[in-house]
JSON list of C-alpha atoms in Angstrom, two decimals:
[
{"chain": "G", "resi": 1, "resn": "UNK", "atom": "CA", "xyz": [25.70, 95.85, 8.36]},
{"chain": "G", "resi": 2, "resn": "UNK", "atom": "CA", "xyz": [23.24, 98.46, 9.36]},
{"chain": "G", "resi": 3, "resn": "UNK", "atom": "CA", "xyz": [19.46, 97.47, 8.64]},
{"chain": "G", "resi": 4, "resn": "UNK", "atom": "CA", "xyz": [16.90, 100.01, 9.23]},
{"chain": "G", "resi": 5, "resn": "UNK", "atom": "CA", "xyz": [13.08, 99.19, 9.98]},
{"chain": "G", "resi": 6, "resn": "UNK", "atom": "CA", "xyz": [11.53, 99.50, 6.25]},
{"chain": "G", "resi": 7, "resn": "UNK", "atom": "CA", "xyz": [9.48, 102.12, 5.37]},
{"chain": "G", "resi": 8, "resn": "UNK", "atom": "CA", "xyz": [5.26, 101.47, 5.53]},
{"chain": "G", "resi": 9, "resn": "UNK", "atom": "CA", "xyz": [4.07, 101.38, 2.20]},
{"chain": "G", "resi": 10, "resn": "UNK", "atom": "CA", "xyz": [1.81, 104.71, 1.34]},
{"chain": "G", "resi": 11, "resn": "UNK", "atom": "CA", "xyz": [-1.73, 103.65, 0.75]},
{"chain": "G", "resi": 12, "resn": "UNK", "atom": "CA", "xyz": [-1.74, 103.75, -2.94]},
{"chain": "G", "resi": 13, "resn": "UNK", "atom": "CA", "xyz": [-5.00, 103.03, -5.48]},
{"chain": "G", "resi": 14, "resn": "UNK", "atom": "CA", "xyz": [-3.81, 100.05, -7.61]},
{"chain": "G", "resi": 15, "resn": "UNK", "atom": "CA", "xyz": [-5.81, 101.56, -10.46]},
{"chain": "G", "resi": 16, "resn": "UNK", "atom": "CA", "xyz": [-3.56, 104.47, -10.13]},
{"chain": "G", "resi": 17, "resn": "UNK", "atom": "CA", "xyz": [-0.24, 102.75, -10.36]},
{"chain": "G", "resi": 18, "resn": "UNK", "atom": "CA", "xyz": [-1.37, 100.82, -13.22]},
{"chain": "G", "resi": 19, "resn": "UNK", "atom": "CA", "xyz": [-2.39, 104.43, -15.44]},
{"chain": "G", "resi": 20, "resn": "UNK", "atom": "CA", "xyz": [1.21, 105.22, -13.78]},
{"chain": "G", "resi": 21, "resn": "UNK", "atom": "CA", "xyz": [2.56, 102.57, -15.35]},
{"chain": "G", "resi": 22, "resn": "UNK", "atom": "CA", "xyz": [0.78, 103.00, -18.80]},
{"chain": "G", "resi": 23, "resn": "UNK", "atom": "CA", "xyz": [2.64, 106.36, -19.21]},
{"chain": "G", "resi": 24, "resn": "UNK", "atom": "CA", "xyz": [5.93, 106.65, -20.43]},
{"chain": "G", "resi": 25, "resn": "UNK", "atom": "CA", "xyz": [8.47, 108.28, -17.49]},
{"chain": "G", "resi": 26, "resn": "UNK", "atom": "CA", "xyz": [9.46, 111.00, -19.84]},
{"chain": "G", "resi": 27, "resn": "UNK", "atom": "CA", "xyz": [6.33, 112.02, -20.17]},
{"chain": "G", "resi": 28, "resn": "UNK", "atom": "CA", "xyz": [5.79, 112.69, -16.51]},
{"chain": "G", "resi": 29, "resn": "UNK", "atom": "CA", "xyz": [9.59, 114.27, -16.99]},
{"chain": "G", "resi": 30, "resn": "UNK", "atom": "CA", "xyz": [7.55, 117.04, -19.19]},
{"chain": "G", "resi": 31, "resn": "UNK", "atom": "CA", "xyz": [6.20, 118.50, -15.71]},
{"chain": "G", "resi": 32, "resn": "UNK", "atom": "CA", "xyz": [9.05, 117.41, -13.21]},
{"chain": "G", "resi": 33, "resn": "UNK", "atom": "CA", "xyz": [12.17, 119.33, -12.10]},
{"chain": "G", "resi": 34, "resn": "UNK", "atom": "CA", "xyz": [14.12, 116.54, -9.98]},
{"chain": "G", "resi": 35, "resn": "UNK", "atom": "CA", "xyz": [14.37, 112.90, -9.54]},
{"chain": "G", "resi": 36, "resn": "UNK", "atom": "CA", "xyz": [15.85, 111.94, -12.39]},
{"chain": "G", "resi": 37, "resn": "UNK", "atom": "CA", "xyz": [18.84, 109.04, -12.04]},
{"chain": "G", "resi": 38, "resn": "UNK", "atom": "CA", "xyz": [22.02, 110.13, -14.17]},
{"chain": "G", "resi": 39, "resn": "UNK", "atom": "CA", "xyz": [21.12, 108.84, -17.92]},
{"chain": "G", "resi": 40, "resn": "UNK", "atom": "CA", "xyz": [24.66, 106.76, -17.27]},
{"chain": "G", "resi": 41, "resn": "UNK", "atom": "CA", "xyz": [22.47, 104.28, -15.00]},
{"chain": "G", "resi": 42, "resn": "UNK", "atom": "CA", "xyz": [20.75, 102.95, -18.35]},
{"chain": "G", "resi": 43, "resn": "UNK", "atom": "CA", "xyz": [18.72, 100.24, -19.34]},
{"chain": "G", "resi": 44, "resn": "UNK", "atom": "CA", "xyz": [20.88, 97.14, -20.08]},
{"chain": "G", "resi": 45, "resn": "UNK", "atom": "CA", "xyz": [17.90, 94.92, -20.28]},
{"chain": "G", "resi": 46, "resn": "UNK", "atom": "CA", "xyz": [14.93, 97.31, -21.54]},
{"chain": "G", "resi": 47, "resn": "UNK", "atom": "CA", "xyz": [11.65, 97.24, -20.01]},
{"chain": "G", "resi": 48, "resn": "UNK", "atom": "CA", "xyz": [9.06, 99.18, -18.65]},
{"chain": "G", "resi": 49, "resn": "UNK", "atom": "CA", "xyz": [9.31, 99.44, -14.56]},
{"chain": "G", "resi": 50, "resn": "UNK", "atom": "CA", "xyz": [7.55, 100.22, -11.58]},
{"chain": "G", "resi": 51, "resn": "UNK", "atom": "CA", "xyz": [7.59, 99.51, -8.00]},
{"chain": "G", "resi": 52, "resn": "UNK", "atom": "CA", "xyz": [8.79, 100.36, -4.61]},
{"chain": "G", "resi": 53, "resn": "UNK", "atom": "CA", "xyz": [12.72, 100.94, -4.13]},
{"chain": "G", "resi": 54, "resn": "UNK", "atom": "CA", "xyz": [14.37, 98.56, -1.64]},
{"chain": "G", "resi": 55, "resn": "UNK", "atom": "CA", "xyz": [17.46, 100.26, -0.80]},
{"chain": "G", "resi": 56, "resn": "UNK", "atom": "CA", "xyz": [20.69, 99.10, -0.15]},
{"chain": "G", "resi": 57, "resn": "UNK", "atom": "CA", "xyz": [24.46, 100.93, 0.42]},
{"chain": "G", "resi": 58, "resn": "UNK", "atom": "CA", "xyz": [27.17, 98.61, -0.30]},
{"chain": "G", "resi": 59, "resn": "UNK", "atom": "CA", "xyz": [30.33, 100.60, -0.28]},
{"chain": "G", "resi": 60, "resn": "UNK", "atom": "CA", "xyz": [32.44, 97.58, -0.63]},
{"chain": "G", "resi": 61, "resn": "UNK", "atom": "CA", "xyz": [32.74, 94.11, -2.84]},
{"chain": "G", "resi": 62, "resn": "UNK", "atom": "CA", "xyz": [31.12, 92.00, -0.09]},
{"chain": "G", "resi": 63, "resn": "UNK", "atom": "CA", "xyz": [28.13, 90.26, -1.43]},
{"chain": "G", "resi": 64, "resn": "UNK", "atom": "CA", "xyz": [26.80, 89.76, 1.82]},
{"chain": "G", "resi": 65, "resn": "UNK", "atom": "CA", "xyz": [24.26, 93.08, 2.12]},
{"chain": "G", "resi": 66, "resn": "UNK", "atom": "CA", "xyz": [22.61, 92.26, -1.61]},
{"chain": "G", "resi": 67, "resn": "UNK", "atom": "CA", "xyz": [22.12, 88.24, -0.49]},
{"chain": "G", "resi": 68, "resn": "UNK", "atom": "CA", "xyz": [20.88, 89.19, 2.32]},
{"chain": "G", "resi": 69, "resn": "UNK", "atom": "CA", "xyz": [18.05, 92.00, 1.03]},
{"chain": "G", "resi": 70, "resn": "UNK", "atom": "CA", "xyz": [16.73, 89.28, -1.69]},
{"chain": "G", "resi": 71, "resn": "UNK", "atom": "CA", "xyz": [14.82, 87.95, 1.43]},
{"chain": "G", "resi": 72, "resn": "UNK", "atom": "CA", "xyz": [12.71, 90.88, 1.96]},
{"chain": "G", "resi": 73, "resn": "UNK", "atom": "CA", "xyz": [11.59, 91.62, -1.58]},
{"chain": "G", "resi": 74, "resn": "UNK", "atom": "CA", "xyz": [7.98, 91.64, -1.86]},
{"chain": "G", "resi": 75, "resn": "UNK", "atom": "CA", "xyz": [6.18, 91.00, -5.07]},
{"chain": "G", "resi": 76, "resn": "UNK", "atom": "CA", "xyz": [6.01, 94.29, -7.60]},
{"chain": "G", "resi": 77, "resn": "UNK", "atom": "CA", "xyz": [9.11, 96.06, -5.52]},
{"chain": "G", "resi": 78, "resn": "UNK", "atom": "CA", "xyz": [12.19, 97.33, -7.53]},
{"chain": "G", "resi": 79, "resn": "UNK", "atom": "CA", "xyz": [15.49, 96.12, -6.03]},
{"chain": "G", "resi": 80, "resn": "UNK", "atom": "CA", "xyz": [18.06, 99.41, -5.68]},
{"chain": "G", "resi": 81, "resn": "UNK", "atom": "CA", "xyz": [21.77, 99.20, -5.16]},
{"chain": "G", "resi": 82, "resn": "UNK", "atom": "CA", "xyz": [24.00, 101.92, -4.88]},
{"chain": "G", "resi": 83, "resn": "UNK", "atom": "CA", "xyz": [27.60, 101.02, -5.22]},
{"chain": "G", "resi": 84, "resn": "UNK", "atom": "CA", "xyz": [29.14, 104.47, -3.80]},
{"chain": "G", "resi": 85, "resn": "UNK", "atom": "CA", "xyz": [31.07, 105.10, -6.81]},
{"chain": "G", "resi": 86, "resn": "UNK", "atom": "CA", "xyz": [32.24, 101.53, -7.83]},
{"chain": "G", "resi": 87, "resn": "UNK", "atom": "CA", "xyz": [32.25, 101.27, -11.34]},
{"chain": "G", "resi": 88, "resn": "UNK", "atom": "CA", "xyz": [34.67, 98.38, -11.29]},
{"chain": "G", "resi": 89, "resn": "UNK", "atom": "CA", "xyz": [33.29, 94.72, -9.36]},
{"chain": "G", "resi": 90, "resn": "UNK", "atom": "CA", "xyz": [29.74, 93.76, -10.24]},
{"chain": "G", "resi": 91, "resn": "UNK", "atom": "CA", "xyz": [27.21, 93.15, -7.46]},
{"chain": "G", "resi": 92, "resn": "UNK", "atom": "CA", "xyz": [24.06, 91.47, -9.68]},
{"chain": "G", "resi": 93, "resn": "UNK", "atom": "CA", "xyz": [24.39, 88.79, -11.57]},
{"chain": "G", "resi": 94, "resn": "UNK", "atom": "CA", "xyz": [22.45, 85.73, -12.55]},
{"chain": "G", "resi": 95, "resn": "UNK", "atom": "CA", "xyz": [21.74, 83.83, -9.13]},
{"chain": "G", "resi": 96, "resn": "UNK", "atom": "CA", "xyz": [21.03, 87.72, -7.84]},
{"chain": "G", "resi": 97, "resn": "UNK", "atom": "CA", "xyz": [18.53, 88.49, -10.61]},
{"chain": "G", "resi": 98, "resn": "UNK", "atom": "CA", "xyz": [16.80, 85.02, -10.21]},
{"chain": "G", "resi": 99, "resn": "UNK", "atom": "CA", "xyz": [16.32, 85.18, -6.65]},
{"chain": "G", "resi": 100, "resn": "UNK", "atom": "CA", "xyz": [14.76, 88.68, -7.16]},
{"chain": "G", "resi": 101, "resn": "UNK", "atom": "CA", "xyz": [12.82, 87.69, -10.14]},
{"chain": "G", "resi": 102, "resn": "UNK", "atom": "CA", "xyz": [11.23, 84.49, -8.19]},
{"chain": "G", "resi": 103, "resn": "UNK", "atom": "CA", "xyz": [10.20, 86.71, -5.61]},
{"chain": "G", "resi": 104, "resn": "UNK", "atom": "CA", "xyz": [8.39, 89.01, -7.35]},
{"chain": "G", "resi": 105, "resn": "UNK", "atom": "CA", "xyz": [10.72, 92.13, -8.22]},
{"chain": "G", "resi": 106, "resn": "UNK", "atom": "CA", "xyz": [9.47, 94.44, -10.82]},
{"chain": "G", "resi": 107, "resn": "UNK", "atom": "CA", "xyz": [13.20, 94.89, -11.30]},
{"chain": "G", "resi": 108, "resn": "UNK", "atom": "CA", "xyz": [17.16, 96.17, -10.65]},
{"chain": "G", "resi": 109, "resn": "UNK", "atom": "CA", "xyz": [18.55, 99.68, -10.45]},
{"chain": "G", "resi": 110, "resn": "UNK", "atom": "CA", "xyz": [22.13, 99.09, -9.91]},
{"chain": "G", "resi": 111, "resn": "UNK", "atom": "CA", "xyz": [24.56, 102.57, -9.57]},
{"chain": "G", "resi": 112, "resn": "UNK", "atom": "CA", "xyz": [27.09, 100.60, -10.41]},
{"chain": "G", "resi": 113, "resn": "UNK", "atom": "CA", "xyz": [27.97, 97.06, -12.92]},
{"chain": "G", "resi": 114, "resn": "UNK", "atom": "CA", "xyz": [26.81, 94.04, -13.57]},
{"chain": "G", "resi": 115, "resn": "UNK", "atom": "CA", "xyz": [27.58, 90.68, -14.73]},
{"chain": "G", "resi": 116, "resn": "UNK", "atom": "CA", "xyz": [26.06, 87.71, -16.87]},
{"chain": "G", "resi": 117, "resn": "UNK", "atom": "CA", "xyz": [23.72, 90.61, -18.68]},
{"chain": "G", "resi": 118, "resn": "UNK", "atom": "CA", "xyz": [22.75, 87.82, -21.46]},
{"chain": "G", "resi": 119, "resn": "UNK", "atom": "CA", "xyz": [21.35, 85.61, -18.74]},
{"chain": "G", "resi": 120, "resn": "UNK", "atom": "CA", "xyz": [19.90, 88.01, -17.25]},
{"chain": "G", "resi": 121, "resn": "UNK", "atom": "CA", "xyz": [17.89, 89.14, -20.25]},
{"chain": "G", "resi": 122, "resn": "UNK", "atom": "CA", "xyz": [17.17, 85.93, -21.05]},
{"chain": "G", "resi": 123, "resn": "UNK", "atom": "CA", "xyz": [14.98, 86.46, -18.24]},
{"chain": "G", "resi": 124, "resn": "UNK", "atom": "CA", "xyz": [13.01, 89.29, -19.36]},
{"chain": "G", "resi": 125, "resn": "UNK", "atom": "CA", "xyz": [13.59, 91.36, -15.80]},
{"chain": "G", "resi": 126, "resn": "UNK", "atom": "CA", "xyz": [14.33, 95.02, -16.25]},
{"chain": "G", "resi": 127, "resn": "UNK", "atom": "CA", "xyz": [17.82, 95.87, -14.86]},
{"chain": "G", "resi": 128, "resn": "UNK", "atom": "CA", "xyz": [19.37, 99.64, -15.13]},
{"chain": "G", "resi": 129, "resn": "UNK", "atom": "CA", "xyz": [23.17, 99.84, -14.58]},
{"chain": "G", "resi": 130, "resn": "UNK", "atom": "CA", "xyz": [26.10, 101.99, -15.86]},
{"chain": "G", "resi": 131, "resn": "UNK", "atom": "CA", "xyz": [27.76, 98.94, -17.41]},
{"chain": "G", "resi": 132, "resn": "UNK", "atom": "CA", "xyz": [29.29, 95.19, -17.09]},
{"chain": "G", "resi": 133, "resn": "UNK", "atom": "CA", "xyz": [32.40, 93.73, -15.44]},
{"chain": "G", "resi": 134, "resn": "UNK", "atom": "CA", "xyz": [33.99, 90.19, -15.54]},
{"chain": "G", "resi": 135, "resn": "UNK", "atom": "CA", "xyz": [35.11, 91.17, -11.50]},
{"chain": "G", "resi": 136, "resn": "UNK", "atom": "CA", "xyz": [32.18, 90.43, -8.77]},
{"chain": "G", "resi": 137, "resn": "UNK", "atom": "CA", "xyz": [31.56, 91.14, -5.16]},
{"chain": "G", "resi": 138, "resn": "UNK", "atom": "CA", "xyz": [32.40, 88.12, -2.75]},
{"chain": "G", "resi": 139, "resn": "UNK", "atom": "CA", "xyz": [31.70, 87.02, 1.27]},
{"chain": "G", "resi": 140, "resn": "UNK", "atom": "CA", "xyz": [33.74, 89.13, 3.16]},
{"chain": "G", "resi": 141, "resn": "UNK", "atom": "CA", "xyz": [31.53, 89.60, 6.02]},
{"chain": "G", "resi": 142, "resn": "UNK", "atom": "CA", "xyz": [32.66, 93.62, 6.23]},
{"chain": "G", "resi": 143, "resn": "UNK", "atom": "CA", "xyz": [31.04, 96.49, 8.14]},
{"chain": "G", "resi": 144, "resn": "UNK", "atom": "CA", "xyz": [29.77, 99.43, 6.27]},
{"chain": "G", "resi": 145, "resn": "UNK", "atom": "CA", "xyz": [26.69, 97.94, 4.56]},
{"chain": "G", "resi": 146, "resn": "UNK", "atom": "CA", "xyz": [23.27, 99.57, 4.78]},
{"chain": "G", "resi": 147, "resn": "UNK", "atom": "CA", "xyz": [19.78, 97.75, 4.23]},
{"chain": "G", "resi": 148, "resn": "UNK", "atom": "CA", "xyz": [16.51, 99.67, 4.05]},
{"chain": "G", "resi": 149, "resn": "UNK", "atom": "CA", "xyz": [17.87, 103.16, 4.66]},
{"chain": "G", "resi": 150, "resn": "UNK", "atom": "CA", "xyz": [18.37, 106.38, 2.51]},
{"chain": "G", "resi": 151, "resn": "UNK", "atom": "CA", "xyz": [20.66, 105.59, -0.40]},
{"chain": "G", "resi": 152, "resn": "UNK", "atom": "CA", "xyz": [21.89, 108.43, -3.70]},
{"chain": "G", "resi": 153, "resn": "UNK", "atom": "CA", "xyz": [22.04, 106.54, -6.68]},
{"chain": "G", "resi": 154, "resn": "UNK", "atom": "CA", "xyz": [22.44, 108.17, -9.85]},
{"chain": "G", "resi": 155, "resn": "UNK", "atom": "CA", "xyz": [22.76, 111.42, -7.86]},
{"chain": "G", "resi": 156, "resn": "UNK", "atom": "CA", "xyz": [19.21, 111.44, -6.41]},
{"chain": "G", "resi": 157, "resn": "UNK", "atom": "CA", "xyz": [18.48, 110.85, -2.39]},
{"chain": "G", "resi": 158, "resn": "UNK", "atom": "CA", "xyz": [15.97, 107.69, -2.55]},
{"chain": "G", "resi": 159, "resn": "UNK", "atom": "CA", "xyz": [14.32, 106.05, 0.10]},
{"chain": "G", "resi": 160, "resn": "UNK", "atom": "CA", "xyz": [13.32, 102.84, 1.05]},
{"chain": "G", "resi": 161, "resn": "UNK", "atom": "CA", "xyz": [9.72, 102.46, -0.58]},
{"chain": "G", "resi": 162, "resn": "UNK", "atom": "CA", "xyz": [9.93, 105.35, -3.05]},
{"chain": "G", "resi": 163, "resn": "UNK", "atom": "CA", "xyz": [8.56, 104.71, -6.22]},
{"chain": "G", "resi": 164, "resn": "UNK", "atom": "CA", "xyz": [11.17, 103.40, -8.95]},
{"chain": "G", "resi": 165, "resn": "UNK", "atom": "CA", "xyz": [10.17, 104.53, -13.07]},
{"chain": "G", "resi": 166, "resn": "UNK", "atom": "CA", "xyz": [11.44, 103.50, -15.52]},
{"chain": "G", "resi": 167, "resn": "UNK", "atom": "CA", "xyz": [12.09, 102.55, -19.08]},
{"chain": "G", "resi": 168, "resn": "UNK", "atom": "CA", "xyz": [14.71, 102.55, -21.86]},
{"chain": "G", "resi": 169, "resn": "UNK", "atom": "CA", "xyz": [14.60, 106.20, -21.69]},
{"chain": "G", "resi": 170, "resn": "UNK", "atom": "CA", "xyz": [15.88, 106.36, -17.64]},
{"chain": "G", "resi": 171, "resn": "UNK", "atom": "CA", "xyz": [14.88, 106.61, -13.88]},
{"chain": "G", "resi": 172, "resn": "UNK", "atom": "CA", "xyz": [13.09, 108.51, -12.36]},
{"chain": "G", "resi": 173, "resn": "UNK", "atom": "CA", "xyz": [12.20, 108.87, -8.59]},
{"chain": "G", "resi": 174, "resn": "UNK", "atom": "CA", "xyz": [9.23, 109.29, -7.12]},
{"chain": "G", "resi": 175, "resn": "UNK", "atom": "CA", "xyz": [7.63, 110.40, -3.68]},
{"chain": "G", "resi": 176, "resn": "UNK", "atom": "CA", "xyz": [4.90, 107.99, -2.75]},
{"chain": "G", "resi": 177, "resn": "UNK", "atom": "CA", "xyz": [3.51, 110.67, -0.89]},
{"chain": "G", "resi": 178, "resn": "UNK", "atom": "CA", "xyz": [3.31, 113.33, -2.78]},
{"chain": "G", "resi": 179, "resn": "UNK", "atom": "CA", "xyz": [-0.50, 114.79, -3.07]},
{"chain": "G", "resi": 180, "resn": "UNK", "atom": "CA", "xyz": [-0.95, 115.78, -6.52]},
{"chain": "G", "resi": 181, "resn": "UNK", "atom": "CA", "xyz": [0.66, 112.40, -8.13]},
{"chain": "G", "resi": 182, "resn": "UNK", "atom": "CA", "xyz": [-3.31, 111.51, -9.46]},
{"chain": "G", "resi": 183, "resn": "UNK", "atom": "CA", "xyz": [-2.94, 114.93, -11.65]},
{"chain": "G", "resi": 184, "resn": "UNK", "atom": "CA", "xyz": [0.80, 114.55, -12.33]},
{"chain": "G", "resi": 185, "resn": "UNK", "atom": "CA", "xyz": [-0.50, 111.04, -13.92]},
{"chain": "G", "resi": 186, "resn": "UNK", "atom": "CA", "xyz": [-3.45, 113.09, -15.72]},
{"chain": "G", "resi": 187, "resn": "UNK", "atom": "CA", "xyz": [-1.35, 115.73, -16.79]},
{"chain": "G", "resi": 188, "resn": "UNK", "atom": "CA", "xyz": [0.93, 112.66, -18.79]},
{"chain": "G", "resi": 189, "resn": "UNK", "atom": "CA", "xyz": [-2.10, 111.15, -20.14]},
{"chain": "G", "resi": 190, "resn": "UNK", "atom": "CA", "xyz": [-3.28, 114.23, -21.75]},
{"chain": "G", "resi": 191, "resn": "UNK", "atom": "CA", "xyz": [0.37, 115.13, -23.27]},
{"chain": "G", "resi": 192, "resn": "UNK", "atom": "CA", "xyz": [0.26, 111.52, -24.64]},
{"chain": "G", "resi": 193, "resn": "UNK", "atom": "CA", "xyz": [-3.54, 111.57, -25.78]},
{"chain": "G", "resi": 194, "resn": "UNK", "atom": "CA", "xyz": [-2.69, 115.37, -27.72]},
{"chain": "G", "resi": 195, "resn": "UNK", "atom": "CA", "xyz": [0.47, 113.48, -29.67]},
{"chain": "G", "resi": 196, "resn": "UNK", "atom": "CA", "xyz": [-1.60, 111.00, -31.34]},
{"chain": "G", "resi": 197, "resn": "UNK", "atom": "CA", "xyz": [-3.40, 114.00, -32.98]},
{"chain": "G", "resi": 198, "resn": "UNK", "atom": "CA", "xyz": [0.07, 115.53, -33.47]},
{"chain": "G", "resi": 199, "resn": "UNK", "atom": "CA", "xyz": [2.09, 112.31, -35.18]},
{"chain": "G", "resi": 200, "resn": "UNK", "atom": "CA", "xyz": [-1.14, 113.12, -37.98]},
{"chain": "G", "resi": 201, "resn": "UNK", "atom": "CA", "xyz": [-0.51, 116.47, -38.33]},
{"chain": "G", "resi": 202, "resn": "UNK", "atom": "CA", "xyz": [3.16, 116.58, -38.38]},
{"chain": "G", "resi": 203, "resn": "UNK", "atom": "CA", "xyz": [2.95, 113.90, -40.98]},
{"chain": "G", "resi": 204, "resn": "UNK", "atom": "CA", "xyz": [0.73, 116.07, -42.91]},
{"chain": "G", "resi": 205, "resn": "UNK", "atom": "CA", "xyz": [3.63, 119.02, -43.11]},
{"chain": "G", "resi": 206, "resn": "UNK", "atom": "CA", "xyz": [2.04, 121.19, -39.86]},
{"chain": "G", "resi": 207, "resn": "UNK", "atom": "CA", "xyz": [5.02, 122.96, -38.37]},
{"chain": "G", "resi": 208, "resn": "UNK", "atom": "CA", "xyz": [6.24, 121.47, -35.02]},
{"chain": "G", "resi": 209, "resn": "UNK", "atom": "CA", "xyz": [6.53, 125.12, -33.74]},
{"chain": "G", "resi": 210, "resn": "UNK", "atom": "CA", "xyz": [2.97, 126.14, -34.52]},
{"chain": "G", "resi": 211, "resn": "UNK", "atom": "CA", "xyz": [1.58, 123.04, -32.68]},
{"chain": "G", "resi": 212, "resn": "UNK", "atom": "CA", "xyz": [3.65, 124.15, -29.54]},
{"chain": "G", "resi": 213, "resn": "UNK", "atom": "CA", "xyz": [1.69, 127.96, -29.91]},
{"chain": "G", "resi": 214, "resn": "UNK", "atom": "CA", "xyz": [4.84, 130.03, -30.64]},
{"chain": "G", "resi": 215, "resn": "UNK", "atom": "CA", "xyz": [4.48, 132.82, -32.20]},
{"chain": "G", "resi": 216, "resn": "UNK", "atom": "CA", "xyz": [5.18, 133.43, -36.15]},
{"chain": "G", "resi": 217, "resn": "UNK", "atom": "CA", "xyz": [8.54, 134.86, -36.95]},
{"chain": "G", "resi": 218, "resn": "UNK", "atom": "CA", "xyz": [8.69, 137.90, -38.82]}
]
């Protein structure tokens, strides 16, 4: 099992994250072109989330790589499992989402299954996944693991410490880093702020068209 040094945190304003957080991720999906997670990774316990990815490859049914990650979750991060195509034996399941919840985890992206999902959402922790299985991972003590390091789930290249969106409408990725994420979070505000005006007026019998500023047909 490969385990990579994880990434520093980027220096982010908590008042930020929580107007991040306030938004729905579609409505930052208005102004993005990439990052989105393949709608088959979908919410099987709904919830809004947000937090920092911790990554981990697990190309094979050991259970090892995901036991042994649960120790490094820090409070508000979002625990991210990429399967590598394995649709079939479940890698999260009750113990896994307990240990996870106790320590803080905003909650699970799995590209992959799951098991015990009623436990689970008895808990009330968000958990994306592309379905359920009765068949789960075991101690096989196996190379070919990978803590910490660059994973694809849902077709998009994540990294350790990226930020993790999402609700029951998706995932979205995105890049801690990235300089204008104060006005991407404005811009989503505003769109939001303009529909309440726009729920009223469409109720009224304005056309949908109109309100979007095309032009009259002839």
């Amino acid at each position: 099992m490969i385990r990579h040094p994880r990434r520093p945190a980027a220096a982010l304003d908590p008042a930020l994250l929580d107007r991040l957080k306030a938004v729905q991720p579609a409505s930052l999906g208005h102004h993005l072109s990439e990052g989105f997670l393949s709608p088959q990774v979908r919410a099987l316990v709904p919830g809004r989330m947000l937090g920092r990815a911790v990554t981990v490859r697990q190309p094979f049914p050991d259970a090892e790589p995901v036991h042994r990650v649960l120790d490094a979750i820090r409070p508000g991060d979002v625990l991210v499992i990429d399967r590598c195509g394995d649709n079939r034996i479940a890698c999260v399941g009750e113990m896994v989402a307990l240990a996870a919840r106790t320590a803080g985890a905003a909650g699970i992206v799995v590209d992959g299954v799951v098991t015990d999902i009623a436990e689970i959402a008895a808990m009330g922790l968000p958990l994306f996944a592309r379905g359920t299985s009765v068949v789960t991972t075991r101690p096989l003590r196996v190379p070919g693991a990978e803590l910490f390091g660059s994973i694809c789930p849902g077709g998009v290249i994540l990294r350790d410490g990226d930020l993790i969106f999402g609700d029951e409408n998706g995932v979205l990725r995105l890049d801690p880093d990235r300089p204008d994420l104060a006005a991407l979070v404005a811009r989503a505000e505003a769109d939001e702020a303009r529909e309440v005006d726009w729920r009223r007026r469409l109720v009224a019998g304005e056309s949908l068209a109109t309100l979007n500023g095309y032009e009259p047909e002839n």
